[in-house]
Tab-separated table of C-alpha atoms and ligand atoms in Angstrom:
chain	number	residue	atom	x	y	z
A	122	MET	CA	9.088	26.657	50.585
A	123	ALA	CA	10.264	23.783	48.490
A	124	VAL	CA	6.937	23.282	47.972
A	125	SER	CA	6.204	26.719	46.828
A	126	ARG	CA	8.920	26.986	44.608
A	127	MET	CA	8.005	23.525	42.730
A	128	PHE	CA	4.721	25.299	42.319
A	129	GLN	CA	6.164	28.280	41.175
A	130	ILE	CA	7.922	26.246	38.662
A	131	LEU	CA	5.168	24.043	37.432
A	132	ILE	CA	3.458	27.347	36.689
A	133	VAL	CA	6.339	29.079	34.800
A	134	THR	CA	6.461	25.339	32.871
A	135	PHE	CA	2.799	25.682	32.422
A	136	LEU	CA	2.531	29.102	30.677
A	137	HIS	CA	5.848	28.419	28.676
A	138	TYR	CA	4.042	25.578	27.178
A	139	PHE	CA	0.645	27.476	26.630
A	140	SER	CA	2.530	30.008	24.497
A	141	ALA	CA	4.295	28.148	22.705
A	142	SER	CA	1.189	26.157	21.471
A	143	VAL	CA	-0.801	29.464	21.138
A	144	GLN	CA	2.227	30.469	19.011
A	145	ALA	CA	2.954	27.553	17.138
A	146	ALA	CA	-0.752	27.211	16.238
A	147	ASN	CA	-1.342	26.398	12.336
A	148	PRO	CA	-3.351	28.996	10.320
A	149	THR	CA	-6.209	26.509	9.739
A	150	TYR	CA	-8.596	26.677	6.611
A	151	ASN	CA	-11.660	24.870	7.422
A	152	VAL	CA	-13.850	23.868	4.252
A	153	LEU	CA	-16.777	25.283	5.616
A	154	SER	CA	-15.814	28.308	5.270
A	155	TYR	CA	-14.891	27.820	1.633
A	156	GLY	CA	-18.726	26.842	1.086
A	157	ALA	CA	-18.805	23.170	1.603
A	158	LYS	CA	-21.819	21.194	3.392
A	159	ALA	CA	-21.274	18.169	5.104
A	160	ASP	CA	-24.760	17.013	4.218
A	161	GLY	CA	-23.628	13.848	1.964
A	162	LYS	CA	-25.456	15.385	-0.711
A	163	SER	CA	-24.015	18.689	-1.910
A	164	ASP	CA	-20.791	18.857	-4.381
A	165	CYS	CA	-17.735	20.180	-2.341
A	166	ALA	CA	-15.258	19.953	-4.459
A	167	LYS	CA	-14.879	23.790	-5.188
A	168	ALA	CA	-14.602	24.271	-1.419
A	169	PHE	CA	-11.686	21.914	-1.379
A	170	GLU	CA	-10.129	23.575	-4.208
A	171	SER	CA	-10.390	26.882	-2.566
A	172	ALA	CA	-8.970	25.839	0.866
A	173	TRP	CA	-6.285	23.884	-0.866
A	174	ALA	CA	-5.314	27.046	-2.887
A	175	ALA	CA	-5.695	29.034	0.223
A	176	ALA	CA	-3.199	26.890	2.107
A	177	CYS	CA	-0.704	26.698	-0.764
A	178	ALA	CA	-0.371	30.617	-1.209
A	179	THR	CA	1.016	31.137	2.577
A	180	SER	CA	4.055	29.534	3.075
A	181	SER	CA	3.941	28.594	6.938
A	182	PRO	CA	2.507	25.276	8.155
A	183	ALA	CA	-1.303	25.185	7.575
A	184	THR	CA	-4.083	23.096	8.219
A	185	ILE	CA	-6.956	22.271	6.006
A	186	TYR	CA	-9.749	20.995	8.435
A	187	VAL	CA	-12.578	18.767	7.313
A	188	PRO	CA	-15.140	18.737	10.154
A	189	ARG	CA	-17.437	15.955	10.881
A	190	GLY	CA	-19.833	15.116	8.320
A	191	THR	CA	-20.149	13.410	4.972
A	192	TYR	CA	-18.869	15.485	1.769
A	193	ILE	CA	-19.599	14.148	-1.812
A	194	LEU	CA	-16.696	15.231	-4.242
A	195	GLY	CA	-15.932	14.459	-7.676
A	196	ASN	CA	-12.227	13.867	-8.762
A	197	MET	CA	-10.322	16.424	-7.102
A	198	PHE	CA	-6.907	17.292	-8.295
A	199	PHE	CA	-4.878	18.849	-5.266
A	200	ASP	CA	-1.943	20.175	-7.588
A	201	GLY	CA	1.335	20.947	-5.547
A	202	SER	CA	3.461	22.320	-8.707
A	203	ASP	CA	2.592	26.174	-7.836
A	204	CYS	CA	1.961	25.583	-4.099
A	205	LYS	CA	4.326	27.540	-1.824
A	206	ASN	CA	3.592	25.404	1.315
A	207	ASP	CA	5.520	22.626	2.180
A	208	ALA	CA	3.737	21.559	5.204
A	209	ILE	CA	0.042	21.317	4.682
A	210	THR	CA	-1.603	18.589	7.057
A	211	MET	CA	-5.230	18.011	5.958
A	212	GLN	CA	-6.864	17.056	8.912
A	213	ILE	CA	-10.331	15.139	8.416
A	214	ASP	CA	-12.857	14.338	10.839
A	215	GLY	CA	-15.516	13.492	8.212
A	216	THR	CA	-15.950	11.351	5.410
A	217	LEU	CA	-15.223	12.084	1.940
A	218	SER	CA	-17.618	9.833	-0.482
A	219	ALA	CA	-17.581	9.504	-4.181
A	220	PRO	CA	-20.512	10.457	-6.120
A	221	PHE	CA	-23.356	8.087	-6.260
A	222	ASP	CA	-23.134	7.545	-9.932
A	223	TYR	CA	-20.041	5.615	-10.492
A	224	ASN	CA	-19.604	6.763	-14.063
A	225	VAL	CA	-18.462	10.367	-12.580
A	226	ILE	CA	-15.180	9.007	-11.654
A	227	GLY	CA	-15.182	5.595	-13.097
A	228	ASN	CA	-13.220	6.587	-16.101
A	229	SER	CA	-10.297	8.577	-14.701
A	230	ASN	CA	-7.501	6.661	-13.232
A	231	HIS	CA	-7.891	8.119	-9.795
A	232	TRP	CA	-10.580	9.972	-7.872
A	233	LEU	CA	-8.565	11.985	-5.296
A	234	VAL	CA	-4.893	13.060	-6.377
A	235	PHE	CA	-2.029	14.930	-5.302
A	236	GLU	CA	0.636	15.331	-7.413
A	237	ARG	CA	3.938	17.059	-7.144
A	238	ALA	CA	3.305	18.247	-3.709
A	239	THR	CA	5.242	18.086	-1.124
A	240	GLY	CA	5.000	18.059	2.836
A	241	VAL	CA	1.389	16.848	2.673
A	242	SER	CA	-0.120	15.201	5.787
A	243	ILE	CA	-3.502	13.444	5.779
A	244	LEU	CA	-4.703	12.922	9.263
A	245	GLY	CA	-7.298	10.854	10.036
A	246	GLY	CA	-10.848	10.913	7.750
A	247	THR	CA	-12.683	7.989	5.872
A	248	LEU	CA	-12.514	7.865	2.141
A	249	ASP	CA	-15.693	5.813	0.820
A	250	GLY	CA	-15.520	4.866	-2.763
A	251	LEU	CA	-18.979	3.208	-2.848
A	252	GLY	CA	-17.640	0.440	-5.272
A	253	ALA	CA	-20.183	-1.849	-5.171
A	254	ASN	CA	-22.107	-0.854	-7.982
A	255	LEU	CA	-19.497	-0.944	-10.106
A	256	TRP	CA	-18.110	-3.886	-9.356
A	257	ALA	CA	-21.841	-5.328	-9.942
A	258	CYS	CA	-21.347	-4.002	-13.286
A	259	LYS	CA	-17.943	-5.700	-14.401
A	260	ASP	CA	-19.514	-8.805	-12.544
A	261	SER	CA	-22.398	-8.796	-15.095
A	262	GLY	CA	-20.319	-8.873	-17.884
A	263	LYS	CA	-21.567	-5.126	-19.145
A	264	ASP	CA	-19.265	-2.545	-20.227
A	265	CYS	CA	-18.453	-0.893	-17.454
A	266	PRO	CA	-15.794	2.039	-16.362
A	267	GLU	CA	-12.430	0.586	-15.316
A	268	GLY	CA	-12.947	2.413	-12.098
A	269	ALA	CA	-10.756	4.963	-10.161
A	270	THR	CA	-8.245	4.647	-7.463
A	271	SER	CA	-9.483	6.114	-4.614
A	272	LEU	CA	-6.412	7.927	-3.415
A	273	ALA	CA	-3.399	9.231	-5.363
A	274	PHE	CA	-0.142	10.722	-4.837
A	275	LEU	CA	2.139	11.163	-7.731
A	276	LYS	CA	5.493	12.498	-8.057
A	277	SER	CA	5.518	13.751	-4.192
A	278	ASN	CA	7.771	13.839	-1.552
A	279	LYS	CA	7.597	13.808	2.329
A	280	ILE	CA	4.147	12.741	2.281
A	281	SER	CA	2.497	11.254	5.641
A	282	ILE	CA	-0.710	9.443	5.774
A	283	ASN	CA	-1.957	8.759	9.225
A	284	GLY	CA	-5.182	7.205	10.528
A	285	LEU	CA	-6.819	7.263	7.358
A	286	THR	CA	-9.764	4.625	6.707
A	287	SER	CA	-10.588	3.606	3.145
A	288	LYS	CA	-13.567	1.707	2.110
A	289	ASN	CA	-14.982	0.061	-1.052
A	290	SER	CA	-12.586	1.557	-3.606
A	291	GLN	CA	-13.993	1.381	-7.383
A	292	LYS	CA	-10.013	-0.235	-8.046
A	293	PHE	CA	-7.022	0.336	-5.713
A	294	HIS	CA	-7.736	2.152	-2.385
A	295	ILE	CA	-3.906	3.767	-2.342
A	296	ILE	CA	-1.107	4.361	-4.864
A	297	ILE	CA	2.051	6.014	-4.352
A	298	ASP	CA	3.723	6.731	-7.607
A	299	GLY	CA	6.984	8.497	-8.648
A	300	CYS	CA	7.246	9.707	-5.015
A	301	HIS	CA	10.067	9.759	-2.100
A	302	ASP	CA	9.696	9.379	1.310
A	303	ALA	CA	6.359	8.504	2.269
A	304	LYS	CA	5.062	7.245	5.930
A	305	LEU	CA	1.843	5.424	5.689
A	306	GLN	CA	0.195	4.020	9.425
A	307	ASN	CA	-2.418	3.238	11.245
A	308	ILE	CA	-4.500	2.555	7.583
A	309	LYS	CA	-7.529	0.861	7.961
A	310	ILE	CA	-8.617	-0.669	4.581
A	311	SER	CA	-11.836	-2.659	3.699
A	312	ALA	CA	-13.529	-3.903	0.543
A	313	PRO	CA	-15.055	-7.495	0.184
A	314	GLU	CA	-13.100	-10.611	-0.618
A	315	GLU	CA	-14.830	-10.740	-4.082
A	316	SER	CA	-14.288	-6.914	-5.270
A	317	PRO	CA	-12.255	-6.847	-8.278
A	318	ASN	CA	-8.944	-5.163	-8.511
A	319	THR	CA	-9.292	-3.363	-5.035
A	320	ASP	CA	-5.477	-3.682	-3.955
A	321	GLY	CA	-5.146	-2.010	-0.597
A	322	ILE	CA	-1.905	-0.050	-1.081
A	323	HIS	CA	0.138	-0.023	-4.391
A	324	ILE	CA	3.762	1.504	-4.522
A	325	ALA	CA	5.314	1.934	-8.037
A	326	ARG	CA	8.768	3.989	-8.452
A	327	SER	CA	8.868	5.246	-5.445
A	328	SER	CA	11.578	4.956	-2.362
A	329	GLY	CA	11.803	5.368	0.956
A	330	VAL	CA	8.059	4.158	1.504
A	331	SER	CA	6.765	2.673	4.919
A	332	VAL	CA	3.361	1.269	5.710
A	333	THR	CA	3.200	0.261	9.217
A	334	ASN	CA	0.518	-0.697	12.194
A	335	SER	CA	-2.407	-0.901	9.635
A	336	ARG	CA	-5.287	-3.212	8.700
A	337	VAL	CA	-6.132	-4.409	5.029
A	338	ALA	CA	-9.208	-6.669	4.540
A	339	THR	CA	-9.805	-6.415	0.536
A	340	GLY	CA	-10.073	-8.370	-3.138
A	341	ASP	CA	-6.744	-8.382	-4.342
A	342	ASP	CA	-3.154	-7.343	-3.208
A	343	CYS	CA	-2.993	-5.947	0.526
A	344	VAL	CA	0.059	-4.612	-0.508
A	345	SER	CA	2.070	-4.730	-3.839
A	346	MET	CA	4.835	-3.044	-4.975
A	347	SER	CA	5.909	-2.707	-8.861
A	348	PRO	CA	8.789	-1.596	-10.750
A	349	GLY	CA	11.374	0.796	-9.803
A	350	THR	CA	10.209	0.533	-6.192
A	351	SER	CA	13.182	0.386	-3.470
A	352	ASN	CA	13.638	0.831	0.313
A	353	VAL	CA	10.465	-0.038	1.495
A	354	LEU	CA	9.374	-1.541	5.053
A	355	VAL	CA	5.991	-2.722	5.727
A	356	GLN	CA	5.709	-3.617	9.152
A	357	ASN	CA	2.844	-4.823	11.854
A	358	VAL	CA	0.496	-4.959	8.826
A	359	ALA	CA	-2.590	-7.247	9.273
A	360	CYS	CA	-3.674	-8.654	6.058
A	361	GLY	CA	-6.863	-11.043	4.896
A	362	PRO	CA	-8.943	-11.580	3.275
A	363	GLY	CA	-6.878	-10.266	0.054
A	364	HIS	CA	-4.141	-11.762	-2.104
A	365	GLY	CA	-1.337	-11.123	0.299
A	366	ILE	CA	1.727	-9.086	-0.164
A	367	SER	CA	3.319	-8.882	-3.595
A	368	ILE	CA	6.176	-7.963	-5.729
A	369	GLY	CA	4.748	-7.744	-9.006
A	370	SER	CA	3.504	-8.323	-11.370
A	371	LEU	CA	7.068	-7.713	-12.968
A	372	GLY	CA	8.831	-8.179	-16.470
A	373	TRP	CA	5.910	-7.560	-18.687
A	374	VAL	CA	8.631	-4.901	-20.556
A	375	LEU	CA	12.172	-5.592	-21.567
A	376	ASP	CA	13.898	-2.252	-20.158
A	377	GLU	CA	11.994	-2.335	-16.723
A	378	ALA	CA	13.445	-1.010	-13.507
A	379	GLY	CA	14.050	-3.474	-10.492
A	380	VAL	CA	12.782	-3.673	-7.250
A	381	GLU	CA	14.958	-3.419	-4.334
A	382	ASN	CA	15.600	-3.515	-0.660
A	383	VAL	CA	12.108	-4.583	0.408
A	384	THR	CA	11.348	-5.675	4.123
A	385	VAL	CA	8.118	-7.308	5.367
A	386	LYS	CA	8.279	-7.818	8.874
A	387	SER	CA	5.705	-8.524	12.008
A	388	CYS	CA	2.819	-9.096	9.506
A	389	ALA	CA	-0.089	-11.319	9.941
A	390	PHE	CA	-1.656	-13.226	7.025
A	391	SER	CA	-5.283	-14.718	7.749
A	392	GLY	CA	-7.320	-16.530	4.899
A	393	THR	CA	-5.536	-14.796	2.110
A	394	GLN	CA	-4.782	-16.163	-1.455
A	395	ASN	CA	-1.142	-15.964	-0.648
A	396	GLY	CA	0.902	-14.619	2.292
A	397	VAL	CA	4.260	-13.072	0.500
A	398	ARG	CA	4.469	-13.402	-3.145
A	399	ILE	CA	6.775	-12.353	-6.015
A	400	LYS	CA	5.323	-12.656	-9.472
A	401	THR	CA	6.981	-12.349	-12.937
A	402	TRP	CA	5.330	-13.035	-16.131
A	403	ALA	CA	7.198	-15.358	-18.309
A	404	ARG	CA	8.919	-13.146	-20.975
A	405	PRO	CA	12.406	-11.401	-21.742
A	406	SER	CA	13.149	-8.400	-19.414
A	407	ASN	CA	16.037	-6.970	-17.911
A	408	GLY	CA	14.210	-6.024	-14.470
A	409	PHE	CA	15.278	-7.937	-11.346
A	410	VAL	CA	14.475	-8.205	-7.805
A	411	ASN	CA	17.207	-7.882	-4.878
A	412	ASN	CA	17.636	-7.727	-1.337
A	413	VAL	CA	14.237	-8.728	-0.050
A	414	ARG	CA	13.517	-9.777	3.873
A	415	TYR	CA	10.278	-11.428	4.817
A	416	GLU	CA	10.650	-11.873	8.733
A	417	ASP	CA	8.569	-12.523	11.827
A	418	LEU	CA	5.394	-13.423	9.734
A	419	THR	CA	2.251	-15.646	10.683
A	420	MET	CA	-0.005	-17.478	8.151
A	421	VAL	CA	-3.327	-18.575	9.091
A	422	ASN	CA	-5.016	-20.692	6.871
A	423	VAL	CA	-3.242	-19.372	3.761
A	424	LYS	CA	-3.545	-20.814	0.375
A	425	ASN	CA	0.378	-19.975	-0.883
A	426	PRO	CA	2.172	-18.664	2.450
A	427	ILE	CA	5.428	-18.549	0.549
A	428	ILE	CA	5.481	-18.005	-3.149
A	429	ILE	CA	7.963	-17.010	-6.200
A	430	ASP	CA	5.979	-17.133	-9.226
A	431	GLN	CA	8.011	-16.898	-12.449
A	432	ASN	CA	5.501	-18.178	-14.695
A	433	TYR	CA	2.764	-15.835	-13.552
A	434	CYS	CA	-0.491	-16.491	-15.556
A	435	PRO	CA	-3.907	-15.182	-13.764
A	436	ASN	CA	-6.516	-16.953	-15.117
A	437	ASP	CA	-4.466	-19.530	-16.779
A	438	GLY	CA	-5.131	-17.261	-20.028
A	439	ASN	CA	-3.359	-15.811	-22.884
A	440	CYS	CA	0.218	-15.604	-21.186
A	441	PRO	CA	3.306	-15.307	-22.739
A	442	ASN	CA	4.313	-18.802	-21.829
A	443	GLN	CA	8.283	-17.983	-22.755
A	444	SER	CA	11.052	-17.666	-19.632
A	445	SER	CA	10.911	-14.677	-17.255
A	446	GLY	CA	14.247	-12.719	-17.652
A	447	VAL	CA	13.969	-10.988	-14.290
A	448	LYS	CA	16.936	-11.789	-11.677
A	449	ILE	CA	15.635	-12.784	-8.039
A	450	SER	CA	18.405	-12.610	-5.829
A	451	GLY	CA	18.825	-12.294	-1.870
A	452	VAL	CA	15.680	-13.278	-0.562
A	453	THR	CA	15.220	-14.397	3.056
A	454	TYR	CA	12.644	-15.896	5.007
A	455	LYS	CA	13.075	-15.924	8.494
A	456	ASN	CA	11.093	-17.144	11.132
A	457	ILE	CA	7.601	-17.660	9.220
A	458	HIS	CA	4.918	-19.744	11.245
A	459	GLY	CA	1.463	-20.908	10.671
A	460	THR	CA	-0.900	-22.812	8.848
A	461	SER	CA	-1.306	-23.400	4.865
A	462	ALA	CA	-4.534	-24.264	3.304
A	463	THR	CA	-2.768	-26.160	0.722
A	464	GLU	CA	-0.367	-29.065	0.766
A	465	VAL	CA	2.117	-26.460	-0.665
A	466	GLY	CA	3.623	-24.314	1.911
A	467	VAL	CA	6.466	-23.085	0.033
A	468	ASP	CA	6.426	-22.728	-3.657
A	469	LEU	CA	9.325	-21.387	-5.632
A	470	GLU	CA	9.051	-21.361	-9.110
A	471	CYS	CA	12.086	-19.569	-10.309
A	472	SER	CA	13.054	-18.926	-14.270
A	473	LYS	CA	14.742	-21.405	-16.541
A	474	THR	CA	17.131	-18.694	-17.994
A	475	GLU	CA	17.800	-16.668	-14.668
A	476	PRO	CA	17.647	-18.870	-11.904
A	477	CYS	CA	16.900	-17.225	-8.169
A	478	THR	CA	19.921	-17.245	-6.255
A	479	GLY	CA	20.861	-16.324	-2.591
A	480	ILE	CA	17.349	-17.593	-1.361
A	481	THR	CA	17.329	-18.332	2.540
A	482	LEU	CA	14.941	-20.027	4.535
A	483	GLU	CA	15.346	-20.340	8.186
A	484	GLY	CA	12.711	-20.942	10.647
A	485	VAL	CA	9.946	-21.338	8.535
A	486	VAL	CA	7.522	-23.950	9.712
A	487	LEU	CA	4.260	-24.076	7.929
A	488	LYS	CA	1.574	-27.213	8.583
A	489	HIS	CA	-1.248	-28.278	6.625
A	490	GLU	CA	-3.726	-30.514	8.268
A	491	ASN	CA	-1.153	-31.172	11.313
A	492	GLU	CA	1.210	-32.033	8.865
A	493	GLU	CA	4.557	-30.428	7.748
A	494	ALA	CA	3.593	-28.685	4.210
A	495	ASN	CA	5.619	-29.496	1.441
A	496	ALA	CA	8.078	-27.295	-0.052
A	497	VAL	CA	8.183	-27.584	-4.046
A	498	CYS	CA	10.842	-25.648	-6.014
A	499	GLU	CA	12.529	-24.837	-9.560
A	500	ASN	CA	15.418	-23.250	-10.632
A	501	ALA	CA	16.315	-21.808	-7.210
A	502	VAL	CA	19.468	-21.953	-5.063
A	503	GLN	CA	20.262	-21.365	-1.576
A	504	ASN	CA	23.042	-20.323	1.035
A	505	VAL	CA	23.616	-22.196	3.576
A	506	ASP	CA	26.732	-21.403	5.916
A	507	GLY	CA	28.074	-19.772	2.867
A	508	VAL	CA	27.961	-22.598	0.784
A	509	VAL	CA	25.687	-22.641	-2.199
A	510	LYS	CA	23.564	-25.489	-2.908
A	511	PRO	CA	20.146	-26.161	-4.624
A	512	LEU	CA	17.098	-25.869	-2.425
A	513	THR	CA	16.052	-28.895	-0.743
A	514	CYS	CA	12.662	-29.540	-1.883
A	515	LEU	CA	10.130	-31.518	-3.723
A	516	PRO	CA	10.579	-31.067	-7.921
A	517	LYS	CA	7.924	-29.150	-9.426
A	518	LYS	CA	4.959	-31.614	-10.852
B	211	LIG	C1	16.933	-0.305	2.672
B	211	LIG	O1	15.318	0.589	3.007
B	211	LIG	C2	15.617	0.929	4.336
B	211	LIG	C3	13.904	1.204	4.385
B	211	LIG	O2	13.085	-0.118	4.803
B	211	LIG	C4	16.413	1.985	4.754
B	211	LIG	O3	16.358	2.602	6.138
B	211	LIG	C5	17.780	1.503	4.271
B	211	LIG	O4	18.489	2.553	4.673
B	211	LIG	C6	17.528	0.824	2.860
B	211	LIG	N1	19.131	0.460	2.702
B	211	LIG	C7	19.913	0.729	1.690
B	211	LIG	C8	21.278	0.268	1.497
B	211	LIG	O5	19.506	1.975	1.110
B	212	LIG	C1	4.002	-23.202	-24.053
B	212	LIG	O1	5.067	-23.452	-24.850
B	212	LIG	C2	5.395	-25.295	-24.819
B	212	LIG	C3	6.785	-24.986	-25.661
B	212	LIG	O2	6.767	-23.810	-26.543
B	212	LIG	C4	3.906	-25.583	-25.364
B	212	LIG	O3	4.542	-27.132	-25.648
B	212	LIG	C5	2.945	-25.391	-24.582
B	212	LIG	O4	1.820	-26.286	-25.055
B	212	LIG	C6	2.666	-24.166	-24.250
B	212	LIG	N1	1.415	-23.930	-23.344
B	212	LIG	C7	0.705	-23.028	-23.466
B	212	LIG	C8	-0.163	-23.155	-22.193
B	212	LIG	O5	0.561	-22.337	-24.506
């Protein structure tokens, strides 16, 4: 009796969920129905545009579906300004590939753009920027296009990117610019260590951005943040090869928005040029960096595991050579372990005119060839038990 009653409940429960899931099934716009060909040859831009327009014309949650296969796309502009739908999921089981000729997208800033969109989710998929020929062109010293960022979200809100793979972008892989509330998770990014300007995820003028459970191996910063960025969480990200997780470059212009409330937690750096870095140009600016937490990080053979560089001067050429006006305060480095590839594990080179304040180092243990790595600093003060005093480290040579 009890058993059959239980069985009855199970059946009822099952039917309940079954019908609920049928009712909840979103209308699906399959790009193949709009003329896309997954043959790796045909230009599919028109089909993707039409599927986007159809999803945007409805107001209930919709899915744009991209089945397996390779789709060639030139520049794509997913315009959200007239979109009625604030719940579009682009589910990608295939690969979106840039055209073979890098010139087709190489002179535009971005390859695939979502602008003024709300509630867009990208689920799965691979983006292939086919950057190698453009990098070779740049390497040869010839006149080449600047290159396009593979995926850009501009002035958009409530964004989710989950399970996306991006490889061999011409320039940056992913940009989040002017956005609020963006969740990036399970992202895989790869490009060769020598590929120029292939930043993994770049966050600009945005707030409420998280990057979690992701892996970035590339030729420039794994994650970078530029002025006007706040409330960022980077957690559980593996970086390497690459140039580390960076705030900056900041302070190129006089009037600049600051960067605040950034947490980088439980990340691993392997063979990277930097671990966690803050970089500013040495010239006047009213920009600032405030409230940054670096916590539970592992460094393996990293050249500059912890670095603040307020005399940023890439390639030592044509730099302003003044004093940075960017005020850095409230930076905590906690529980950071591993190995430095150079003698200097901690390098805090702060501004003469705006010294770094509120720097806390706690449980930072970095080795270089089995010896404790050095800490070097300039114009930095720390808080220890409420007492402010100069950081105990070697003067800069
Ligand atoms: C700081 O950013 C986190 C996201 O990492 C957010 O949850 C928190 O509310 C922010 N704090 C403030 C004071 O805005
Ligand atoms: C930077 O400026 C200082 C003082 O103005 C000067 O002595 C130094 O040579 C300059 N360095 C470079 C690399 O221009």
